[in-house]
Coordinates of C-alpha atoms in Angstrom, one line a residue:
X1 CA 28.3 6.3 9.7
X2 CA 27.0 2.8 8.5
X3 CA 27.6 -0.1 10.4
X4 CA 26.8 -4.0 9.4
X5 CA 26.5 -6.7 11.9
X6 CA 26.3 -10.3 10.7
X7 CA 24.9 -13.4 12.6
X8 CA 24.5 -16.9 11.8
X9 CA 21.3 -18.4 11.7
X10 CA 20.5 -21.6 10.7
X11 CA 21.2 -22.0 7.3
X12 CA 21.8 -18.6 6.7
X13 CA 23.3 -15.2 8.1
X14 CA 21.1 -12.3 9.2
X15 CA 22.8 -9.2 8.2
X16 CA 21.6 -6.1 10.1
X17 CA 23.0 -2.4 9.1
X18 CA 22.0 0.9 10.0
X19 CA 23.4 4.3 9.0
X20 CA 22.9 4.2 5.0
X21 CA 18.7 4.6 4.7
X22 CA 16.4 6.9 6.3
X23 CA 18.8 8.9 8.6
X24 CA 16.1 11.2 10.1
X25 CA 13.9 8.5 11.4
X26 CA 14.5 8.0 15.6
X27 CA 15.5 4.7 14.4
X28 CA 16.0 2.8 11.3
X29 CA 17.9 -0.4 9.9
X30 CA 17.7 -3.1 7.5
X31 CA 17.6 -6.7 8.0
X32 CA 18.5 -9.2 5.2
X33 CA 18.1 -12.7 4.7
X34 CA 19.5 -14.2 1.6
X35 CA 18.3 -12.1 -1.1
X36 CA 15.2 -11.2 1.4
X37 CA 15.8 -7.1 2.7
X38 CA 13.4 -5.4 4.9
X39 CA 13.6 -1.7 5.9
X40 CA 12.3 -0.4 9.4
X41 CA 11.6 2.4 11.0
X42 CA 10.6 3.8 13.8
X43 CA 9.9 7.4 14.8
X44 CA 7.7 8.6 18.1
X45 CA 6.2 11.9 18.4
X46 CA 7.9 14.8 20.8
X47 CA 4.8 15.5 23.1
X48 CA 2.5 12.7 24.8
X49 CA -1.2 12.6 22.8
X50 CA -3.6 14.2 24.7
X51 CA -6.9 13.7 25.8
X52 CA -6.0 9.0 25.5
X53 CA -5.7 6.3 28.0
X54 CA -4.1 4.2 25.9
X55 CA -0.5 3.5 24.3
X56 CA -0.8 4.7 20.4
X57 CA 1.1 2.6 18.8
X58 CA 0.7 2.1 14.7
X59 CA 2.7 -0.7 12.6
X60 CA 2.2 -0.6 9.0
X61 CA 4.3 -3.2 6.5
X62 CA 4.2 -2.6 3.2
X63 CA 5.3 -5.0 -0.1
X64 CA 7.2 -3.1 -2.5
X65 CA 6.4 -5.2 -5.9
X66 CA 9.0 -3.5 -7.4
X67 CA 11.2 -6.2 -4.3
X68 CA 10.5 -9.0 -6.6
X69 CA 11.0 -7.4 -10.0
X70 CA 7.2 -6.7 -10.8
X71 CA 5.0 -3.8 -11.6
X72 CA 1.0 -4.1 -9.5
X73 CA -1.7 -4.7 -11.8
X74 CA -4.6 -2.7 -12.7
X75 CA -5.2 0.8 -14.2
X76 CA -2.7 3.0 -11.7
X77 CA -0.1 0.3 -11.6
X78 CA 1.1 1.4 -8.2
X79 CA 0.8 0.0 -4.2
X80 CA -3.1 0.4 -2.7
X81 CA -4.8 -1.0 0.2
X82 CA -2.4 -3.3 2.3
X83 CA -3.0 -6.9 1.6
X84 CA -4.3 -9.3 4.0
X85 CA -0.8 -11.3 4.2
X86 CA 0.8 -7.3 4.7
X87 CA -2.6 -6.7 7.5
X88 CA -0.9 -9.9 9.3
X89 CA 2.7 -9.2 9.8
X90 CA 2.1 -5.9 10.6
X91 CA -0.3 -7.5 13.6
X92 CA 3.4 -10.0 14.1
X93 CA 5.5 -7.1 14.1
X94 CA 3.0 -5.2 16.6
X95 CA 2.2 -8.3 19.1
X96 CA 5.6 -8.7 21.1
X97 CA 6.5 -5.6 20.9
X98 CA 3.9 -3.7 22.4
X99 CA 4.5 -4.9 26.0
X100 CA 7.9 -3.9 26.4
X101 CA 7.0 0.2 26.4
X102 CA 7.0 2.0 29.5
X103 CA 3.4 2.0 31.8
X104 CA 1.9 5.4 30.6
X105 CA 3.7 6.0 27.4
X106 CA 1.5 8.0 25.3
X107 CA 3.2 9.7 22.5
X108 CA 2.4 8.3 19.0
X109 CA 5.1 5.8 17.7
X110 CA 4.8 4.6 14.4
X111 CA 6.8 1.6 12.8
X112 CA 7.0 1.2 9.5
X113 CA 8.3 -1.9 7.7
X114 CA 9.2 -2.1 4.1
X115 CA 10.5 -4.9 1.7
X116 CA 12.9 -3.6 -0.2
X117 CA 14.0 -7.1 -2.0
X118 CA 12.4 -10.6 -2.3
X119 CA 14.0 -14.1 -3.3
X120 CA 11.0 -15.8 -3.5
X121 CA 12.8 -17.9 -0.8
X122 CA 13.1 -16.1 2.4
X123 CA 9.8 -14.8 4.2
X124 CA 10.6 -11.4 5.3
X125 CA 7.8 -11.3 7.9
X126 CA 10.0 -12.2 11.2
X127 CA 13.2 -10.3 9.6
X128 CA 10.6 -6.8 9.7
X129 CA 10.1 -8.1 13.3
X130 CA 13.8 -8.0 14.4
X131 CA 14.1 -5.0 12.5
X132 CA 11.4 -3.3 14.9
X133 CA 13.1 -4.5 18.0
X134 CA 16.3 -3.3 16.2
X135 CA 15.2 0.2 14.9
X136 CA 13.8 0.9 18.8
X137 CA 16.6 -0.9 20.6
X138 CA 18.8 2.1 18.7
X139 CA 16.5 4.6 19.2
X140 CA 15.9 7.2 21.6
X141 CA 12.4 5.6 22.2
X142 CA 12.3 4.3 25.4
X143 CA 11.8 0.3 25.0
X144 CA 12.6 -2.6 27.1
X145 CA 14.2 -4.6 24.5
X146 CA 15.6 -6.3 22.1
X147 CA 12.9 -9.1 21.2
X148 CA 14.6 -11.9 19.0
X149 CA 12.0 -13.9 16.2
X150 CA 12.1 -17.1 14.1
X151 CA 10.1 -19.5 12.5
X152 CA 10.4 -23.5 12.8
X153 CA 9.4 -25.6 10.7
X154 CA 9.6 -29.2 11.0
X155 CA 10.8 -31.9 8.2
X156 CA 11.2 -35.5 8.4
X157 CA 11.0 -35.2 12.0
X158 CA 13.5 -32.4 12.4
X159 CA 13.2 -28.8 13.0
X160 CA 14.4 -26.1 11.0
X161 CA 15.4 -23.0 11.7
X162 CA 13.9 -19.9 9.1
X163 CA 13.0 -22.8 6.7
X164 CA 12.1 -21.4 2.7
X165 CA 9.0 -21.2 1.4
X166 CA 10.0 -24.6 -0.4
X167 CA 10.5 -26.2 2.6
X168 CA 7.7 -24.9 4.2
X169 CA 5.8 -26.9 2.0
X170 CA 6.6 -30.2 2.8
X171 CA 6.8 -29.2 6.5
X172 CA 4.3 -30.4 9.2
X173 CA 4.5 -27.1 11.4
X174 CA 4.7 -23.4 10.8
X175 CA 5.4 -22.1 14.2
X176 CA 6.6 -18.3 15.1
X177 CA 8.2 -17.6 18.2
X178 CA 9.3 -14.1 19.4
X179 CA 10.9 -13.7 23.1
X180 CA 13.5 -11.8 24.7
X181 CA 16.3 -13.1 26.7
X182 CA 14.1 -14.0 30.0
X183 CA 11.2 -15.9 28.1
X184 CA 8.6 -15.7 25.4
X185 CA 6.8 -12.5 24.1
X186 CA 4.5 -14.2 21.2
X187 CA 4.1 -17.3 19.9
X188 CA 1.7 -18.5 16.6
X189 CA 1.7 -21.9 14.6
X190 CA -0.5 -24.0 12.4
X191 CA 0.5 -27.8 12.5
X192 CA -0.5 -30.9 10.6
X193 CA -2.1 -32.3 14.2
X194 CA 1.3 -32.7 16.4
X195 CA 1.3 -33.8 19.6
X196 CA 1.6 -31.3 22.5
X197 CA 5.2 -32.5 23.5
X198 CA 6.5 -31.9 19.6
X199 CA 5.2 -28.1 20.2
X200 CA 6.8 -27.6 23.2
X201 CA 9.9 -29.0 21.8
X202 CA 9.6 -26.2 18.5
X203 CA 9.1 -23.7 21.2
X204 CA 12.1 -24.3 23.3
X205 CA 14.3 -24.9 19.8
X206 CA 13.0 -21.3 18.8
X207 CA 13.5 -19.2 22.0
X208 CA 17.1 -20.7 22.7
X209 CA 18.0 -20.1 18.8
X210 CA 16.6 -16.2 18.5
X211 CA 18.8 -15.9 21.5
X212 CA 21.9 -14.8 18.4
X213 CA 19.6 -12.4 17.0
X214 CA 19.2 -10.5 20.8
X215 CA 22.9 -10.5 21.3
X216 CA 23.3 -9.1 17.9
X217 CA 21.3 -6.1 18.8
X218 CA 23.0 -5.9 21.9
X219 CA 26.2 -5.2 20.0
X220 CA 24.5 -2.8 17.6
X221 CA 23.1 -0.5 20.8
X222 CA 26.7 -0.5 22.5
X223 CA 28.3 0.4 19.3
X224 CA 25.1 2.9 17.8
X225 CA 22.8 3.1 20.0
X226 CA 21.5 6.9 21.1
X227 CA 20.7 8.1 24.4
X228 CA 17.1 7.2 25.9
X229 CA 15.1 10.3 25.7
X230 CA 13.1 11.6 29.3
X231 CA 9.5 11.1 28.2
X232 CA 6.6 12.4 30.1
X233 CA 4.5 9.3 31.2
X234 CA 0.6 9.8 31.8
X235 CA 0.4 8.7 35.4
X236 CA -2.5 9.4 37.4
X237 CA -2.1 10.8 40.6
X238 CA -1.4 8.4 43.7
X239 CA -4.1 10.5 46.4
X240 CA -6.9 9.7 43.2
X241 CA -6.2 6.2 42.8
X242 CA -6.2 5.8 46.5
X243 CA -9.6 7.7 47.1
X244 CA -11.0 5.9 44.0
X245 CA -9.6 2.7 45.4
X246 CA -11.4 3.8 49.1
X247 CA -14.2 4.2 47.9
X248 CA -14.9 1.7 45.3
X249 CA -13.8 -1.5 46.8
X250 CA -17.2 -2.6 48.5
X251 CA -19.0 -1.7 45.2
X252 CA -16.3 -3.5 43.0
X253 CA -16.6 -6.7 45.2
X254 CA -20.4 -6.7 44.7
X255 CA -20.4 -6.2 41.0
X256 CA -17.5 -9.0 40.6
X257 CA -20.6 -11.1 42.0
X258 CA -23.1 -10.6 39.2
X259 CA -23.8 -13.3 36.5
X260 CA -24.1 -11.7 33.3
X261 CA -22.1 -9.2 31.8
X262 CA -25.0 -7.1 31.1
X263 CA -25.5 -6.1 35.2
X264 CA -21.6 -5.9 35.1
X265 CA -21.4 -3.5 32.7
X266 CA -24.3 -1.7 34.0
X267 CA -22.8 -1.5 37.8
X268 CA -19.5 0.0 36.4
X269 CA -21.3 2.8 34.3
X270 CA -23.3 3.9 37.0
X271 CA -20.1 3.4 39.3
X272 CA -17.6 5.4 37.1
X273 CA -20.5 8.0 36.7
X274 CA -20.9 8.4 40.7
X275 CA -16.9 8.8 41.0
X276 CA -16.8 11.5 37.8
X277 CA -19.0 13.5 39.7
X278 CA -17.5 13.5 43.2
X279 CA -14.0 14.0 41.8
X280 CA -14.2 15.8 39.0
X281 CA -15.1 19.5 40.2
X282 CA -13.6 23.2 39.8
X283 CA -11.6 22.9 43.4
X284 CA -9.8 19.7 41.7
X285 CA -7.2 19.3 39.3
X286 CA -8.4 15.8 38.5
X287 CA -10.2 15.3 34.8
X288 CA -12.8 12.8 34.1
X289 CA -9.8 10.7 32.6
X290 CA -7.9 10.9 35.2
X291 CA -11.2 9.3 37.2
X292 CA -11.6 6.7 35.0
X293 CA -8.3 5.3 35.0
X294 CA -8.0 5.3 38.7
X295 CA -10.9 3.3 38.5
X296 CA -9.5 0.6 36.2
X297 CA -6.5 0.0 38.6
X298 CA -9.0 -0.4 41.5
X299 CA -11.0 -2.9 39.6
X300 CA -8.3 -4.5 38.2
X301 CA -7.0 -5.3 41.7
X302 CA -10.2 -6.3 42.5
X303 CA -10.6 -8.7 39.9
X304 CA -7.4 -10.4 40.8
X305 CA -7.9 -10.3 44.1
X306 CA -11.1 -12.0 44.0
X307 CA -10.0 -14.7 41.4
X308 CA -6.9 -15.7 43.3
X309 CA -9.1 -15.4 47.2
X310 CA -12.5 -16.9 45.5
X311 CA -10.7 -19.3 43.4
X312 CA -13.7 -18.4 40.7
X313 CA -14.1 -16.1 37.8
X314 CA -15.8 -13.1 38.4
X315 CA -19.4 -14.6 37.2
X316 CA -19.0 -17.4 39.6
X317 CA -17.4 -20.2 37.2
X318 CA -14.5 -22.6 38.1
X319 CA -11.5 -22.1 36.1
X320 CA -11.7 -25.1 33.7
X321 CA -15.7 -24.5 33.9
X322 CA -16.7 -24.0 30.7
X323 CA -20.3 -21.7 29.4
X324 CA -22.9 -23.7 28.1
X325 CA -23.3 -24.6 25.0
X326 CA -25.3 -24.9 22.5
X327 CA -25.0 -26.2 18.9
X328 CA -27.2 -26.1 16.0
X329 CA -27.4 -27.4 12.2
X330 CA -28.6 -27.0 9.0
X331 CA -31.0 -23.5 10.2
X332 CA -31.0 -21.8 7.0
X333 CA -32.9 -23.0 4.1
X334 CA -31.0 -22.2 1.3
X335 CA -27.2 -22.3 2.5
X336 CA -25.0 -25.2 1.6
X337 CA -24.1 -25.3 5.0
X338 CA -24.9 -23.4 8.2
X339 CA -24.0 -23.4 12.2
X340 CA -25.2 -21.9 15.0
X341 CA -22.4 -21.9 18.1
X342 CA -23.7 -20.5 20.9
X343 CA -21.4 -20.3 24.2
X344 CA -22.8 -18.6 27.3
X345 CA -22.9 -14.7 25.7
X346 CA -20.6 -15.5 22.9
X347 CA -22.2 -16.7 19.7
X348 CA -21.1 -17.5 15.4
X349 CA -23.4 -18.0 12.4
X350 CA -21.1 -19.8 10.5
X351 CA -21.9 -20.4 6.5
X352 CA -20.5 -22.6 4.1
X353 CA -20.7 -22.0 0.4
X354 CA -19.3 -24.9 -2.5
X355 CA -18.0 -23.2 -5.6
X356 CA -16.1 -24.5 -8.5
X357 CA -12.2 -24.2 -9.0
X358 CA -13.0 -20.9 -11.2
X359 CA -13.9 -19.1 -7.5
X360 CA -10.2 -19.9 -6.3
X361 CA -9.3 -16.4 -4.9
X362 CA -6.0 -15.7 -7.2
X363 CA -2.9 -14.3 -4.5
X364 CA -0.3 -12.4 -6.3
X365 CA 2.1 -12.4 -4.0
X366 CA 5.8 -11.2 -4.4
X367 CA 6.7 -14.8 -4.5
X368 CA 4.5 -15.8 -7.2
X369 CA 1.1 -16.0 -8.2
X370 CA -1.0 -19.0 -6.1
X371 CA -4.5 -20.3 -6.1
X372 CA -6.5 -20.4 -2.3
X373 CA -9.3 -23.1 -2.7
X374 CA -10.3 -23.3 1.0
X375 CA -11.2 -19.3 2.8
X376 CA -12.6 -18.6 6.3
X377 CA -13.9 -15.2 6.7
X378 CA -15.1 -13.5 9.7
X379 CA -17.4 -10.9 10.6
X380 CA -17.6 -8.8 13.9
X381 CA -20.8 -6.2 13.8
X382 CA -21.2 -3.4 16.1
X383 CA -24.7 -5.2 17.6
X384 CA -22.9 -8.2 18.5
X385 CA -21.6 -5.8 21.6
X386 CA -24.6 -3.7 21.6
X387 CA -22.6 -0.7 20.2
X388 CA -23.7 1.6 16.9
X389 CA -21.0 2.2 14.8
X390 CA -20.7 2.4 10.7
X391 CA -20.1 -1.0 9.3
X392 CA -17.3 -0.8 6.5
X393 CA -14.6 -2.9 5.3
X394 CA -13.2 -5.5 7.7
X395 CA -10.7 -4.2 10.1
X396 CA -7.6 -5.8 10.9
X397 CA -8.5 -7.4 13.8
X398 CA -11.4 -9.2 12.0
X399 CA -9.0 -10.4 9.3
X400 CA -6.2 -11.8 12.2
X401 CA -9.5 -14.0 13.6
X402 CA -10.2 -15.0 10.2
X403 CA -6.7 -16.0 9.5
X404 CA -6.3 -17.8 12.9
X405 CA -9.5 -19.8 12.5
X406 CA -8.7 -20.6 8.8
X407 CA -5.3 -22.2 10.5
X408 CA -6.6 -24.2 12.5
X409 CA -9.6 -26.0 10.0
X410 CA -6.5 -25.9 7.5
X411 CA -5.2 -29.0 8.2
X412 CA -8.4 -31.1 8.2
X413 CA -10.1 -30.1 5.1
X414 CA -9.9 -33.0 2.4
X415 CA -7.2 -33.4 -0.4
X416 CA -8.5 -31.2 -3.6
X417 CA -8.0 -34.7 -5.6
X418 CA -10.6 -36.1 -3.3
X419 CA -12.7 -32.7 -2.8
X420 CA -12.3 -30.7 -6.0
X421 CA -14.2 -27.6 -4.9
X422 CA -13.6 -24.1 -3.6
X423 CA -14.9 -23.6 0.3
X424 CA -15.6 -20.3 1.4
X425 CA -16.7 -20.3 5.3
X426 CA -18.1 -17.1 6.7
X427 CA -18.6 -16.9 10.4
X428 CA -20.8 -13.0 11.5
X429 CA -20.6 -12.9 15.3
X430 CA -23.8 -12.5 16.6
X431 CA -22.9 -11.8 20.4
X432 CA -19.7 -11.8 21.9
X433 CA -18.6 -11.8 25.5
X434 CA -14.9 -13.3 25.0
X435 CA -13.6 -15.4 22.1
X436 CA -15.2 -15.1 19.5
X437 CA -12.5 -16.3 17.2
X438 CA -12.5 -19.7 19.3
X439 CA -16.1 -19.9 18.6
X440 CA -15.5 -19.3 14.8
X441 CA -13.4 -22.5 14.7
X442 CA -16.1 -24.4 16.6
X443 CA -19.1 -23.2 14.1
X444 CA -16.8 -23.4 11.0
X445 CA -16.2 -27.2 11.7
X446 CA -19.8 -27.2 12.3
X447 CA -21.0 -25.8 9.2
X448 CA -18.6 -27.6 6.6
X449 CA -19.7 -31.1 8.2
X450 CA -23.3 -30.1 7.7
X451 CA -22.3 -28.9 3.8
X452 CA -20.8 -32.1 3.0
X453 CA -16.9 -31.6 3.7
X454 CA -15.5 -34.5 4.3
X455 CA -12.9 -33.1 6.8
X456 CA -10.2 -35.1 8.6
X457 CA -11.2 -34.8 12.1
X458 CA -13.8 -32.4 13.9
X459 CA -12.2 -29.3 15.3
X460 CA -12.7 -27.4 18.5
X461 CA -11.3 -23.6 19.7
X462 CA -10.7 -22.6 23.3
X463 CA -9.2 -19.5 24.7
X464 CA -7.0 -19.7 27.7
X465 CA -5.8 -16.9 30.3
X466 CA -2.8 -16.2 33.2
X467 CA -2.7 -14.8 36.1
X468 CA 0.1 -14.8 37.9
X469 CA 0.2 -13.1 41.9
X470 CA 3.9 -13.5 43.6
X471 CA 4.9 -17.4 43.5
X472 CA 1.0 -18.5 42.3
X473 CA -0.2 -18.9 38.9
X474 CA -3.3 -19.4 37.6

């Protein structure tokens, strides 16, 4: 049976219906902006994954050319590798809703996102994220939904709700919000340099107006939505975590102590080795997984515990105390422009290169060919960790960082009638020990000032963190 719901959002009404496509997915709908439709699905796997301590979730969003009326290039003349805008809302899509699953759910879930049909106007990146929370909220799939998502822009002083692509450009802010009914899940912007009180304002004006788009799904569960399925959660056992607990709490106070991360990491491999062995034995049922993820909810609680009793990190700093830094220019010889961003462990080689309009990078996108003048890659080896690994392609959490740095210099770099050329910024992580993609933005700004680029304003990056324990937040 098919069934449409309709909402209005702004401008527009957000049409949802489920029932017609993909029938033997868990869940499945269509969301449709306009002349914008996006198909997603959603379907989880009937046994927990074995042998993982983790929650495997996979979103892939694909770009049907055929949405906008146009058959791919090259020799095959069909769909390949996903794009880096299709690599990035499939990150959106994943971000908000990944919290909402139930503590120790470990059967593979893949979402799938399609675009069926493209206007050129409407982006369909936050309608394939209310079809996720749509296609679960259905579902038999256990999640704690619906999530709501919208994007505000902001013209001539006033914000708009889902603004076009038109409208986007001559908008000062690009801001995405997604939440649920209690408060926000996700949020990520770019801005022409607003104050702090105009992004708070976007913020509120998005969460109270994806509050339609929750009630909508609402209605859809009541009048289609299936039965919760019982689904066996990995949950160690309570007498483990308590023995592990027991008998690591001295050791994990100690280590919380140490300076570098080094001795940290060092303390809890020789810790998690001593407990494998004392537990895991032929008289126990327990399994060296079982071990280890006793012993991340003792050192969690002993992280937090020590934070909010200390009032200090775990290597001894003050909250708003910052690792030293360190910044260098101009160190390679033959570079148009290089940086060296060094922040206690954490540290960027950023490299600027000047090219000629010809090295635009050409985007054929579904709503038209553009030109990109201004690129910000980054680069995160295996030795920057101390790890071995292969080095391939960038993954897609290196091209999020390089997208979210390339954000934030966005707005300063110089009008292309002042600064005709193409900028290409590459930022290789050298170290890292926590942001790394705040210490790209720091380096980046570093490296086009000593090419040349006359940017706006110097730009810095900083990562912030929350703990909240009962009433206290920190």
């Amino acid at each position: 049976m098919v069934n449409r719901f309709e909402a209005k959002l702004g401008s527009g009404s957000v049409i949802i219906e489920t029932g017609k496509m993909a029938k033997q997915a868990d869940g499945a709908c269509t969301v449709q902006l306009g002349g914008t439709v996006v198909l997603i699905t959603a379907v989880c796997s009937e046994e927990p994954r074995e042998g993982v301590d983790f929650f495997p979730l996979t979103v892939e969003y694909q770009e049907k050319t055929y949405a906008a009326g146009k058959i791919p290039g090259g020799f095959f003349k069909r769909e390949g590798r996903p794009s880096e805008k299709e690599i990035l809302t499939a990150r959106l899509i994943d971000r908000p809703i990944r919290p909402l699953f139930p503590k120790g759910f470990i059967n593979e879930l893949q979402i799938v996102g399609i675009v069926l049909s493209s206007d050129g106007e409407n982006d369909s990146d936050v309608l394939a994220m209310v079809g996720a929370s749509c296609a679960l909220s259905i579902s038999d799939i256990p999640f704690d939904g619906p999530i709501g998502a919208v994007r505000v822009g902001r013209i001539n002083g006033k914000f708009v709700l889902n603004p076009t692509f038109k409208e986007l450009d001559s908008s000062d802010l690009d801001l995405v919000v997604a939440g649920n009914a209690s408060g926000l899940l996700m949020v990520e912007s770019g801005s022409n340099e607003l104050e702090e009180s105009l992004i708070l304002d976007a913020i509120n004006f998005g969460q109270k107006s994806l509050q339609v788009l929750i009630e909508l799904q609402e209605k859809m569960v009541k009048v289609c939505g299936k039965k919760k399925q019982a689904i066996t959660l990995y949950k160690v056992d309570e007498e483990l975590v308590r023995k592990v607990k027991d008998d690591s709490r001295s050791r994990l106070d100690e280590i919380n102590k140490l300076g570098t991360k080094e001795q940290r990491e060092g303390a809890m491999d020789l810790l998690t080795k001593e407990l494998v062995a004392r537990f895991v034995t032929e008289e126990a049922a327990y399994t060296e997984n079982d071990v280890k993820s006793a012993l991340i909810e003792a050192e969690k609680e002993a992280v937090r515990k020590y934070i909010i009793e200390k009032r200090r990190r775990v290597d001894g700093r003050a909250f708003d105390e910052i690792r030293p830094i360190s910044c260098e220019v101009g160190i390679l010889p033959r570079t148009h422009g290089s940086s060296l961003f060094t922040r206690g462990q954490t540290q960027s080689l950023s490299v600027t290169t000047l090219g000629t309009s010809a090295d635009e990078q050409m985007i054929d996108a579904l709503e038209g060919e553009t030109q990109k003048s201004f690129m910000l890659h980054y680069n995160f080896p295996p030795f920057s960790v101390g790890e071995v690994r292969p080095i391939r392609g960038p993954g897609r959490r290196e091209i999020g960082h390089g997208a979210l740095a390339e954000r934030a210099l966005k707005p300063v770099m110089p009008d292309k009638e002042k600064f005709p050329y193409t900028v290409r910024v590459v930022s290789d992580i050298l170290e890292s020990n926590g942001s790394s993609s705040m210490a790209t933005v720091c380096a980046s700004a570093l490296s086009l000032m000593d090419a040349g680029v006359p940017i706006k304003e110097p730009v810095s990056g900083i990562a912030i963190g929350l703990i909240k324990e009962k009433k206290e937040t920190i």
